[in-house]
Coordinates of C-alpha atoms and ligand atoms in Angstrom, one line a residue:
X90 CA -57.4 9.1 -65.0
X91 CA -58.9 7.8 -61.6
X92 CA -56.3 7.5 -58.7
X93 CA -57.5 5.9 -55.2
X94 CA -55.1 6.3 -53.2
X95 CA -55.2 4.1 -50.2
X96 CA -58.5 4.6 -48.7
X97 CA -60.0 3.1 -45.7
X98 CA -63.5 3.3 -44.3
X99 CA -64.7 2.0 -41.4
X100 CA -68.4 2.3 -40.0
X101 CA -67.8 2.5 -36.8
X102 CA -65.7 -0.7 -35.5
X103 CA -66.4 -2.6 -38.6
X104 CA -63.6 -2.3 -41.5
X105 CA -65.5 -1.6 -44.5
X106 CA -62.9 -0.6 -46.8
X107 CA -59.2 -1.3 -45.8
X108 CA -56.5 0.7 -47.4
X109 CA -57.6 0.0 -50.9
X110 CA -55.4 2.1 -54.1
X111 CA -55.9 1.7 -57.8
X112 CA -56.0 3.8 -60.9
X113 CA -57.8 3.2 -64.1
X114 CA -56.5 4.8 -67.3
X115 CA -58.7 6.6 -69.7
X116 CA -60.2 3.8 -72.0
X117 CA -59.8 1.4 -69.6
X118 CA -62.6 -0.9 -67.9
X119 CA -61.7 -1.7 -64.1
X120 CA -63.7 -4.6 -62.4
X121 CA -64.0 -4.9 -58.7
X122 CA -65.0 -8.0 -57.7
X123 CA -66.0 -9.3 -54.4
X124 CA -69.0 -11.5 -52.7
X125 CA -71.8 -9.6 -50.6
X126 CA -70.2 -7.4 -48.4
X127 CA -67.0 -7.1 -49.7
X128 CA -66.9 -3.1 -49.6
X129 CA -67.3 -2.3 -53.4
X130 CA -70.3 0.1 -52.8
X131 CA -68.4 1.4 -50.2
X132 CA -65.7 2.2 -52.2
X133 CA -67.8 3.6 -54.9
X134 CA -69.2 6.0 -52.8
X135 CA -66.2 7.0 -51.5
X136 CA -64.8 7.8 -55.0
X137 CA -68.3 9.4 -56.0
X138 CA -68.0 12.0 -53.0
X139 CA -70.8 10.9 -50.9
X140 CA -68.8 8.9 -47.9
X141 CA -65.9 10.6 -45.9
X142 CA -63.2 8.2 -46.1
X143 CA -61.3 7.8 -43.0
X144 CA -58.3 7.6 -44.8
X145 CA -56.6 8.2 -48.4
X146 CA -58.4 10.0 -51.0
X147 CA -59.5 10.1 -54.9
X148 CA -58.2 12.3 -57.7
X149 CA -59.9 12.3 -61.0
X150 CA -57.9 13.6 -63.4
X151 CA -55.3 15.3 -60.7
X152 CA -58.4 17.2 -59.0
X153 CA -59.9 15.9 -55.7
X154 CA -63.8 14.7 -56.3
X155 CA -65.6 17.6 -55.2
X156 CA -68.9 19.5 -56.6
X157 CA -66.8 21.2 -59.6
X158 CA -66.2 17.7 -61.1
X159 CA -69.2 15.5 -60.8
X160 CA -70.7 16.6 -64.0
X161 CA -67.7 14.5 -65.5
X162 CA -68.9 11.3 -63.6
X163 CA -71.8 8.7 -64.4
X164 CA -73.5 6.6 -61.8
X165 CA -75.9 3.6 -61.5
X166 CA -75.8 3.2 -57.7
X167 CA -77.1 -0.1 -56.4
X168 CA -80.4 0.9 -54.9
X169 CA -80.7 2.4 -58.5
X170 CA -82.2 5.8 -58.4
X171 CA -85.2 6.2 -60.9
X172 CA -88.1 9.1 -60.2
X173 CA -90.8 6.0 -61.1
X174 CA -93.6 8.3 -61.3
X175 CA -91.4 10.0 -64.4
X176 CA -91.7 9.4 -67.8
X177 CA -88.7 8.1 -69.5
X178 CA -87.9 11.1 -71.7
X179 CA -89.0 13.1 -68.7
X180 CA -86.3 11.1 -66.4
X181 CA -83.5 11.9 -68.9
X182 CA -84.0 16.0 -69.0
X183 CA -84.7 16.1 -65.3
X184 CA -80.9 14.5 -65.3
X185 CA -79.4 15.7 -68.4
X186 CA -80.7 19.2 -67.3
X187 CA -78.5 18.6 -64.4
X188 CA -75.8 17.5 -65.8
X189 CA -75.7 21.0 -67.8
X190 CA -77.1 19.3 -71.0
X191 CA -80.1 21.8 -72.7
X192 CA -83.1 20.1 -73.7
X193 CA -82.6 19.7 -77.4
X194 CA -79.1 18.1 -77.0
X195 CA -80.8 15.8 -74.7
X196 CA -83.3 14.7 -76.7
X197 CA -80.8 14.4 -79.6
X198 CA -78.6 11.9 -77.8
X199 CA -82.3 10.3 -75.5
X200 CA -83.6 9.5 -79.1
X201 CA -80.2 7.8 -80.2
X202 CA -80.0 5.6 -77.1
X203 CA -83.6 4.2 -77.0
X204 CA -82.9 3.5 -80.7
X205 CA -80.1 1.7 -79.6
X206 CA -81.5 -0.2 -76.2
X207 CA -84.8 -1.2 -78.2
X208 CA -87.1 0.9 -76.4
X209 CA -88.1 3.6 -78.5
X210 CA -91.8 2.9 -77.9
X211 CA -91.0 3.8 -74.0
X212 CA -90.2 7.3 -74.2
X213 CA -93.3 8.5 -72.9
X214 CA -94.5 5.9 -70.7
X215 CA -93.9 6.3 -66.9
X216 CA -91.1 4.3 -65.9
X217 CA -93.0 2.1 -63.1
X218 CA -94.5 0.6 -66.1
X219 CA -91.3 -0.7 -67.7
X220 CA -89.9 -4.2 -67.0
X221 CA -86.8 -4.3 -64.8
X222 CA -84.8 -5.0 -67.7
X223 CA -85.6 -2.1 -69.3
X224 CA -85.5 0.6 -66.2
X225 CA -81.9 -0.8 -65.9
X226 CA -81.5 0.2 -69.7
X227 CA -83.2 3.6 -68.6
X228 CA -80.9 3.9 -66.0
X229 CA -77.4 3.6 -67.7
X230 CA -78.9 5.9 -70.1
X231 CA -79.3 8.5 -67.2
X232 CA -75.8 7.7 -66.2
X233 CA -74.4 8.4 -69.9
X234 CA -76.6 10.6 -71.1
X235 CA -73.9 13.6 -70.4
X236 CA -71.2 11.9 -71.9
X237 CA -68.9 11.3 -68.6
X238 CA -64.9 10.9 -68.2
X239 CA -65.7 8.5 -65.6
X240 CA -68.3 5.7 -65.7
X241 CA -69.0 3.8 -62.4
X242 CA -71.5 0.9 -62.3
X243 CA -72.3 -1.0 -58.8
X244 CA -74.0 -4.8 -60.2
X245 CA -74.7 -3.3 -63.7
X246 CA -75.8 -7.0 -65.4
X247 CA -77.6 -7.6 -62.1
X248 CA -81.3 -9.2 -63.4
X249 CA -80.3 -8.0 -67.6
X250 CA -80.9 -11.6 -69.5
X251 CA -78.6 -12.1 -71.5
X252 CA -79.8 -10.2 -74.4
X253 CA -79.7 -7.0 -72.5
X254 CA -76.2 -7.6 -71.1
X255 CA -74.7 -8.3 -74.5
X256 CA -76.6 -4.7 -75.6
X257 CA -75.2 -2.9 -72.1
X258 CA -72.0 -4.3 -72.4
X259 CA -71.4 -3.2 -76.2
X260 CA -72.3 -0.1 -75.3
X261 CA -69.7 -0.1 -72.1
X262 CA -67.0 -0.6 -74.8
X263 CA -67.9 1.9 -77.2
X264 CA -67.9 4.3 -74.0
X265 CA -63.9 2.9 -73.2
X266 CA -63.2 3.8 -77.0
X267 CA -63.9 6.7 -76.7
X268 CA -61.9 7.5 -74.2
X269 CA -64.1 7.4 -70.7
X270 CA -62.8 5.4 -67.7
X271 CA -65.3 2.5 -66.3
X272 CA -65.6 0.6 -62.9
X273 CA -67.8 -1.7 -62.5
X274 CA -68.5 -3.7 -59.6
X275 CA -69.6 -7.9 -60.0
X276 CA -69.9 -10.8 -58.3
X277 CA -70.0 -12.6 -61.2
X278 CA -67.3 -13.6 -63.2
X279 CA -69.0 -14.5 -66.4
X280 CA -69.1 -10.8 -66.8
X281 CA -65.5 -10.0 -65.8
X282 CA -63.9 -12.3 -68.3
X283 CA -64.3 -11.2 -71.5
X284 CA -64.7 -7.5 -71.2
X285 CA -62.3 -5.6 -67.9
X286 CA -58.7 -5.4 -68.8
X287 CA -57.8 -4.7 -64.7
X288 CA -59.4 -5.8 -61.3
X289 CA -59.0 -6.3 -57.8
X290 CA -60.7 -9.4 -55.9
X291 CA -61.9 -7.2 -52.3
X292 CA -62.3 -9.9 -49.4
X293 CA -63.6 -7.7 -46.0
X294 CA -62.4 -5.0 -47.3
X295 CA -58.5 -6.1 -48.4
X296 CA -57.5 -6.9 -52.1
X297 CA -56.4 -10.3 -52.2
X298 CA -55.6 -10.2 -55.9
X299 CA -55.0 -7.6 -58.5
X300 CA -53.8 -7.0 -61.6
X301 CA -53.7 -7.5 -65.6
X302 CA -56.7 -10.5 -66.0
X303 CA -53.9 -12.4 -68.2
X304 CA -51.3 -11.6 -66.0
X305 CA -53.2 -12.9 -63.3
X306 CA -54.0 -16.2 -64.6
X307 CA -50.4 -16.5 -66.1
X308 CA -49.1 -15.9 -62.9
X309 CA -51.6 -18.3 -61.2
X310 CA -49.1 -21.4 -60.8
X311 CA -52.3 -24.1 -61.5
X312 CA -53.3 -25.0 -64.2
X313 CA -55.8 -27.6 -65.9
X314 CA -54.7 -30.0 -68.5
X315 CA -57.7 -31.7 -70.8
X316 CA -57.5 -34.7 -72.7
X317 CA -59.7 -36.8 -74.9
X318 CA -59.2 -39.9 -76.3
X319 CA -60.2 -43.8 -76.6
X320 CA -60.0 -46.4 -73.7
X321 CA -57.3 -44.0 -71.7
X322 CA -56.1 -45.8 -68.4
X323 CA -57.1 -42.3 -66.3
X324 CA -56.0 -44.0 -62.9
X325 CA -52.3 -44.6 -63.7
X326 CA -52.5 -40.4 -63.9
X327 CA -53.5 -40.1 -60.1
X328 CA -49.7 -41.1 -59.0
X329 CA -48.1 -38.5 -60.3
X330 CA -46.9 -36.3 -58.2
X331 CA -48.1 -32.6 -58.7
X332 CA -51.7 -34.2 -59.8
X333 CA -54.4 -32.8 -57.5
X334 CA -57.8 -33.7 -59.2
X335 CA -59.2 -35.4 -62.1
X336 CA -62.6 -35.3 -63.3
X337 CA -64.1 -36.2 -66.2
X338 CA -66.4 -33.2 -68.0
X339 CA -68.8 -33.3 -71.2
X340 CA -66.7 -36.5 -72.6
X341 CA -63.1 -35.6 -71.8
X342 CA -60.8 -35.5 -68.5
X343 CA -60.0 -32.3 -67.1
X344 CA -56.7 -32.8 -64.9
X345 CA -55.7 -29.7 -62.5
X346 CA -51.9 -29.7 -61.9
X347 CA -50.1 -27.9 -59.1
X348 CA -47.8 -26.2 -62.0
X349 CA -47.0 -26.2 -65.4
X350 CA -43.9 -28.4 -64.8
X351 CA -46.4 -31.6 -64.0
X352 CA -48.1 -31.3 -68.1
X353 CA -44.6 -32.7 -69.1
X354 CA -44.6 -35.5 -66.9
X355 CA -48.5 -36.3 -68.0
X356 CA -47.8 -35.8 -71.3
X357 CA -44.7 -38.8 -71.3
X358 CA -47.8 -41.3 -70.5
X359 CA -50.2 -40.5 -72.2
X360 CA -48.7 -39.8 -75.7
X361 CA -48.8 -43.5 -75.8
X362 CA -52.5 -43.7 -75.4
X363 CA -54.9 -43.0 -78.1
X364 CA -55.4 -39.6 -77.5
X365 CA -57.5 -37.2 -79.7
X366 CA -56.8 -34.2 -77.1
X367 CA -54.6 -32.6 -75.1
X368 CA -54.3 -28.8 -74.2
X369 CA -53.1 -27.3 -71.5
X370 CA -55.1 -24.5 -70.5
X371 CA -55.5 -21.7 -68.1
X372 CA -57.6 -21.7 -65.1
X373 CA -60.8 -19.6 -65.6
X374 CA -61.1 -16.8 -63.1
X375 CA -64.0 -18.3 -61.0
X376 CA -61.6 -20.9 -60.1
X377 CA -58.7 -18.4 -59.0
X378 CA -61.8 -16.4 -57.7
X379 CA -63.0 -19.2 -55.5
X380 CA -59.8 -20.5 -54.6
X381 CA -58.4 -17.0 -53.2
X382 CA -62.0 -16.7 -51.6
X383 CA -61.7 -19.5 -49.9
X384 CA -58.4 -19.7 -48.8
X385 CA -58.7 -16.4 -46.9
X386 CA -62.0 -17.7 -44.8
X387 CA -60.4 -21.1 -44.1
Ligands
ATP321 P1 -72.9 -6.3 -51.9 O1 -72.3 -7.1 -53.1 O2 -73.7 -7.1 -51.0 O3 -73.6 -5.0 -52.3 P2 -70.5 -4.8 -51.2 O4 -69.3 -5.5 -51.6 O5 -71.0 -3.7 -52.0 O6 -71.7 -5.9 -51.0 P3 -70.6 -3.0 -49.0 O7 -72.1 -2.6 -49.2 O8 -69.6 -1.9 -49.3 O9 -70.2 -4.3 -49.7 O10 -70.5 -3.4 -47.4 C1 -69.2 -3.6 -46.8 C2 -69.4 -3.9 -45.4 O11 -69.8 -2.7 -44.7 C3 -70.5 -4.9 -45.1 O12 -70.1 -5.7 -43.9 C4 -71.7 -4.1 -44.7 O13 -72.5 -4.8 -43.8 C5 -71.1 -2.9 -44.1 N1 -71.9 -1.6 -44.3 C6 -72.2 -1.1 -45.5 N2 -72.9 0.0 -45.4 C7 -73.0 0.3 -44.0 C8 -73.6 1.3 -43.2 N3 -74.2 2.3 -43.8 N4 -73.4 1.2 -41.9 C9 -72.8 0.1 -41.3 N5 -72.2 -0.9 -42.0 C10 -72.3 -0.8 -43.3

């Protein structure tokens, strides 16, 4: 288990990181979200060892992150951090021999994940002659190649189409499965929805939101409420009090309420009409995202 316990950075006046604390279980996949320059590197290298915080600290499994435990953690940084001149199978012993691995285990477990990724004809070409896509691929290989406790990945979809990130992220859940920890770090919610159990929205530096994903957008008092149907009278909605928007999306109307005490109120009018829809659903977590976003820089 990861613990961060309340750490703060700062680079020099500027608040990078501001008494952040989480923990992520064994098997479980942690996002941290935020927009550019939100801290989530910096917190990633504060839990990976390589930035001082100014405050708080990280355990992994009880210990402090030092030099005795790093060969239970996996990285892909942001800069990513490829030897380019390298082959692929080269790349993975100079890293698996690293990580403590000998060379027959790694090309055991090398041989299984280019099976895998669909890039088994790489292995011995140099990686400056791969496409990004698949350096990314060679680069969570490097990062999993020793089979870490903890998995930490800054932007990990960043430039995958979407072939690729339907690959990385299978393999991401056979990793939580098994048991490891992951964090992962987005800006994009597409890849948060459907796949991290926990996460904290960062805004300079400060969660603004955290928690269980379905807990989150239970707790989130809006919701939206979608109806389809023939010749509805949409405008006689807009009067009702707790209505703040309706729009009309591919074919159907999608009313946001201020709570879930207003679908009642809707749903007295228009169960008269000739509907052939109506759901009330939760907000998706772009919208919360946005909306806590942008109620913090207003
Ligand atoms: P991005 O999504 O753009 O990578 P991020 O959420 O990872 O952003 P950080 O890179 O952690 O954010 O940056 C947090 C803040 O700290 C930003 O204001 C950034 O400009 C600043 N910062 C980051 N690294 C340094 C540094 N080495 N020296 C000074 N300021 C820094």
């Amino acid at each position: 288990m990861l613990k961060v316990k309340n750490i703060t950075k700062k680079y020099g006046e500027l608040l990078a990181v501001d008494n952040l604390s989480f923990e992520v279980n064994d098997g479980e996949i942690f996002g941290l979200l935020g927009e550019n320059g939100a801290g989530k590197t910096t917190t990633f290298r504060v839990i990976m060892g390589l930035l001082e915080p100014n405050n708080g600290e990280v355990l992994l499994n009880g210990k402090n992150i030092d030099y005795n435990v790093t060969d239970e953690i996996g990285f892909v940084t942001e800069e990513r951090s490829l030897l380019t001149k390298l082959t692929v199978q080269e790349q993975i012993e100079f890293y698996g021999t690293l990580k403590g691995l000998t060379i027959e285990e790694i090309e055991k477990r090398l041989d299984k994940w280019l099976e895998r990724f669909e890039i088994k004809s790489y292995k011995n070409r140099k990686i400056k002659e791969l496409s990004k896509g698949n350096q990314q691929k060679v680069q969570f290989i490097s990062a999993v190649i020793h089979e870490p406790k903890l998995l930490i990945l800054d932007e990990p979809f960043t430039g995958l189409d979407p072939i690729n990130v339907k690959l990385i992220k299978e393999a991401i859940i056979e990793l939580k499965e098994k048991g490891c920890s992951i964090i992962f770090s987005s800006h994009q919610m597409e890849y948060i929805e459907d796949f991290c159990e926990k996460l904290i929205i960062l805004v300079k530096g400060k969660p603004i939101l955290e928690g269980n994903i379905d807990d989150i957008k239970e707790n989130y008092a809006k919701k939206n409420i979608l109806i389809r149907g023939n010749n509805l009278e949409i405008n006689k909605l807009n009067n009702i009090k707790g209505v703040i928007s309706i729009n009309k999306v591919k074919g159907e109307y999608e009313i946001k309420i201020e709570n879930k005490n207003v679908a009642p109120k809707i749903f007295e009018i228009v169960k008269e009409w000739d509907i052939t829809k109506y759901d009330v659903v939760e907000p998706t977590l772009n919208e919360i995202f946005i909306e806590s976003v942008g109620g913090i820089h207003e």
